[in-house]
């Protein structure tokens, strides 16, 4: 029996992804910009978590409303820091060079690490690997970037799929870089997609009630 896809701004997302266990789509949104009163959408985003992990690790926020959580950067910091598996699936809406995407990621991660005095040679080398992974790629519409964050060992596997090519993967093993990559998408008021933060806050508020 086929599983019905969830439409995120007309982009289909599976309601569940199986990794070491099933993870459910608990947050969704887009990255976009307004140019001359027109909304230009760049990517659609889905955040996958295990609901039971959420209840275990984020119990301190039980009973808070979606709005409370959306406005609480400490909550999203706790989510990013929590030792639980997470998958962030990013689908390209407006095509872009991989190098442009890589530079956006690099700038965000580097600035966040520098602000916490954690940007050393090891972090720089690992971040260069990530930028290099995206450098030569062209993100056609419907290309998929997947970030699979492991529960405990500070590792992230990045996957890239585009039409007509086999999926390519890169393992990122520097825990500081991995942590800030999570925060690029999951850091409340500083996240790259406010709509994803609001959606996730609403869904997690319901779960924690």
Protein backbone atom coordinates (compact mmCIF):
# COMPACT_ATOMS: atom_id res chain seq x y z
CA UNK A 1 0.00 0.00 0.00
CA UNK A 2 1.50 3.36 -1.04
CA UNK A 3 2.08 6.01 1.58
CA UNK A 4 0.51 9.33 0.76
CA UNK A 5 3.06 12.10 0.39
CA UNK A 6 2.84 15.35 2.34
CA UNK A 7 2.87 18.40 0.07
CA UNK A 8 5.15 21.21 1.28
CA UNK A 9 4.54 24.19 -1.04
CA UNK A 10 3.70 21.76 -3.86
CA UNK A 11 6.81 19.65 -3.19
CA UNK A 12 6.12 16.04 -2.10
CA UNK A 13 7.73 14.80 1.13
CA UNK A 14 7.41 11.28 2.56
CA UNK A 15 5.57 11.38 5.93
CA UNK A 16 8.18 9.02 7.37
CA UNK A 17 11.83 8.16 6.69
CA UNK A 18 13.39 4.90 7.91
CA UNK A 19 16.96 5.24 9.21
CA UNK A 20 17.98 3.07 12.16
CA UNK A 21 14.29 3.53 13.10
CA UNK A 22 11.25 5.35 11.64
CA UNK A 23 11.43 9.15 11.85
CA UNK A 24 8.29 11.26 11.27
CA UNK A 25 7.93 14.52 9.38
CA UNK A 26 7.38 16.94 12.29
CA UNK A 27 8.31 20.28 10.72
CA UNK A 28 8.11 21.76 7.26
CA UNK A 29 8.69 25.08 5.54
CA UNK A 30 10.65 26.93 2.88
CA UNK A 31 13.53 29.30 2.36
CA UNK A 32 12.39 32.30 0.38
CA UNK A 33 12.91 35.99 -0.30
CA UNK A 34 10.59 38.80 -1.34
CA UNK A 35 11.70 40.76 -4.42
CA UNK A 36 9.50 43.68 -5.54
CA UNK A 37 6.53 42.22 -3.61
CA UNK A 38 6.97 38.80 -5.26
CA UNK A 39 7.80 35.78 -3.13
CA UNK A 40 10.67 33.75 -4.61
CA UNK A 41 10.94 30.26 -3.09
CA UNK A 42 14.36 28.60 -3.04
CA UNK A 43 13.94 25.33 -1.15
CA UNK A 44 11.30 23.26 0.65
CA UNK A 45 12.37 21.74 3.98
CA UNK A 46 11.22 18.77 6.03
CA UNK A 47 12.47 17.94 9.54
CA UNK A 48 12.19 14.30 10.63
CA UNK A 49 12.34 13.20 14.27
CA UNK A 50 11.21 10.30 16.42
CA UNK A 51 8.19 11.54 18.45
CA UNK A 52 9.20 9.40 21.45
CA UNK A 53 12.69 11.01 21.43
CA UNK A 54 11.06 14.44 21.48
CA UNK A 55 8.98 13.49 24.54
CA UNK A 56 12.05 12.11 26.31
CA UNK A 57 14.56 14.87 25.57
CA UNK A 58 12.35 17.97 25.57
CA UNK A 59 10.07 17.19 28.52
CA UNK A 60 11.01 20.51 30.20
CA UNK A 61 8.91 22.34 27.59
CA UNK A 62 5.78 20.28 28.21
CA UNK A 63 2.59 22.39 28.12
CA UNK A 64 4.09 25.32 26.19
CA UNK A 65 2.17 26.68 23.20
CA UNK A 66 3.53 26.61 19.66
CA UNK A 67 4.07 30.37 19.85
CA UNK A 68 5.97 30.02 23.15
CA UNK A 69 8.29 27.46 21.57
CA UNK A 70 8.75 29.37 18.29
CA UNK A 71 9.92 32.41 20.28
CA UNK A 72 12.20 30.40 22.59
CA UNK A 73 15.74 30.05 21.21
CA UNK A 74 16.68 27.95 24.27
CA UNK A 75 14.13 25.36 23.18
CA UNK A 76 15.64 25.09 19.71
CA UNK A 77 19.15 25.00 21.19
CA UNK A 78 18.02 22.06 23.33
CA UNK A 79 16.53 20.38 20.24
CA UNK A 80 19.76 20.79 18.26
CA UNK A 81 21.87 19.59 21.23
CA UNK A 82 19.61 16.63 22.09
CA UNK A 83 21.20 13.23 21.57
CA UNK A 84 18.61 11.99 19.12
CA UNK A 85 18.60 11.10 15.47
CA UNK A 86 17.43 13.83 13.10
CA UNK A 87 17.02 14.08 9.35
CA UNK A 88 16.61 17.36 7.50
CA UNK A 89 15.49 16.92 3.90
CA UNK A 90 15.90 19.94 1.60
CA UNK A 91 14.33 19.95 -1.87
CA UNK A 92 15.37 22.55 -4.43
CA UNK A 93 12.55 24.68 -5.86
CA UNK A 94 14.56 27.37 -7.65
CA UNK A 95 17.72 26.04 -9.25
CA UNK A 96 21.01 27.36 -7.94
CA UNK A 97 24.71 26.57 -8.21
CA UNK A 98 25.92 24.25 -5.46
CA UNK A 99 28.77 26.69 -4.79
CA UNK A 100 26.26 29.42 -3.83
CA UNK A 101 24.48 27.11 -1.39
CA UNK A 102 27.82 25.94 0.01
CA UNK A 103 28.97 29.52 0.68
CA UNK A 104 25.71 30.30 2.56
CA UNK A 105 26.21 27.21 4.71
CA UNK A 106 29.90 27.98 5.26
CA UNK A 107 29.26 31.58 6.32
CA UNK A 108 26.56 30.61 8.79
CA UNK A 109 28.51 27.75 10.35
CA UNK A 110 31.78 29.70 10.53
CA UNK A 111 30.13 32.76 12.09
CA UNK A 112 28.32 30.66 14.69
CA UNK A 113 31.52 28.78 15.60
CA UNK A 114 33.57 31.98 15.76
CA UNK A 115 30.99 33.59 18.05
CA UNK A 116 31.49 30.69 20.49
CA UNK A 117 35.27 30.65 20.03
CA UNK A 118 35.17 27.17 18.51
CA UNK A 119 36.52 27.89 15.01
CA UNK A 120 39.94 26.21 14.99
CA UNK A 121 41.99 24.53 12.27
CA UNK A 122 40.08 21.23 12.55
CA UNK A 123 36.75 23.01 12.06
CA UNK A 124 38.08 25.00 9.12
CA UNK A 125 39.36 21.83 7.40
CA UNK A 126 36.07 19.97 7.93
CA UNK A 127 34.00 22.92 6.73
CA UNK A 128 36.16 23.18 3.60
CA UNK A 129 35.28 19.52 2.88
CA UNK A 130 31.56 20.35 3.09
CA UNK A 131 31.94 23.39 0.80
CA UNK A 132 34.01 21.27 -1.61
CA UNK A 133 31.26 18.63 -1.69
CA UNK A 134 28.73 21.19 -2.95
CA UNK A 135 31.18 23.22 -5.07
CA UNK A 136 30.92 21.36 -8.39
CA UNK A 137 27.24 20.47 -8.18
CA UNK A 138 24.33 22.14 -9.92
CA UNK A 139 21.11 22.13 -7.92
CA UNK A 140 18.40 21.57 -10.50
CA UNK A 141 14.79 21.90 -9.39
CA UNK A 142 13.75 18.81 -7.36
CA UNK A 143 17.34 17.96 -6.38
CA UNK A 144 17.42 16.66 -2.80
CA UNK A 145 19.95 17.44 -0.06
CA UNK A 146 19.65 15.25 3.02
CA UNK A 147 21.33 15.85 6.37
CA UNK A 148 21.27 12.74 8.57
CA UNK A 149 22.45 13.62 12.08
CA UNK A 150 23.40 10.67 14.26
CA UNK A 151 22.10 10.49 17.81
CA UNK A 152 25.33 10.47 19.79
CA UNK A 153 28.66 10.61 17.99
CA UNK A 154 28.46 14.09 16.44
CA UNK A 155 28.45 12.77 12.86
CA UNK A 156 26.35 13.97 9.94
CA UNK A 157 26.00 12.23 6.61
CA UNK A 158 25.09 14.62 3.79
CA UNK A 159 23.42 13.14 0.72
CA UNK A 160 22.83 14.81 -2.65
CA UNK A 161 20.47 13.41 -5.28
CA UNK A 162 19.67 14.97 -8.62
CA UNK A 163 17.91 13.70 -11.72
CA UNK A 164 19.83 11.15 -13.73
CA UNK A 165 22.69 10.73 -11.23
CA UNK A 166 23.41 8.37 -8.36
CA UNK A 167 23.21 9.78 -4.86
CA UNK A 168 26.53 11.18 -3.59
CA UNK A 169 27.38 11.21 0.11
CA UNK A 170 29.79 12.93 2.47
CA UNK A 171 30.38 12.10 6.13
CA UNK A 172 31.11 15.09 8.39
CA UNK A 173 32.84 14.02 11.61
CA UNK A 174 33.69 17.24 13.44
CA UNK A 175 31.08 17.59 16.20
CA UNK A 176 31.37 21.39 16.35
CA UNK A 177 30.74 21.77 12.61
CA UNK A 178 27.92 19.21 12.74
CA UNK A 179 26.28 21.03 15.65
CA UNK A 180 26.27 24.35 13.81
CA UNK A 181 25.01 22.72 10.60
CA UNK A 182 22.00 21.59 12.63
CA UNK A 183 21.56 25.08 13.99
CA UNK A 184 21.53 26.57 10.48
CA UNK A 185 18.10 24.98 10.12
CA UNK A 186 17.10 24.52 13.77
CA UNK A 187 18.04 27.65 15.70
CA UNK A 188 14.83 29.53 16.39
CA UNK A 189 15.14 33.21 15.54
CA UNK A 190 18.47 32.63 13.77
CA UNK A 191 17.34 29.70 11.64
CA UNK A 192 17.47 30.01 7.85
CA UNK A 193 13.73 29.22 7.53
CA UNK A 194 11.30 30.97 9.91
CA UNK A 195 8.34 29.02 8.46
CA UNK A 196 10.03 25.71 9.38
CA UNK A 197 10.64 26.94 12.93
CA UNK A 198 6.95 27.90 13.36
CA UNK A 199 5.75 24.58 11.92
CA UNK A 200 8.12 22.57 14.11
CA UNK A 201 7.16 24.56 17.21
CA UNK A 202 3.45 23.91 16.62
CA UNK A 203 3.94 20.19 16.01
CA UNK A 204 6.30 19.68 18.97
CA UNK A 205 4.00 21.68 21.26
CA UNK A 206 1.19 19.24 20.41
CA UNK A 207 3.48 16.25 20.99
CA UNK A 208 4.57 17.61 24.37
CA UNK A 209 1.04 18.33 25.61
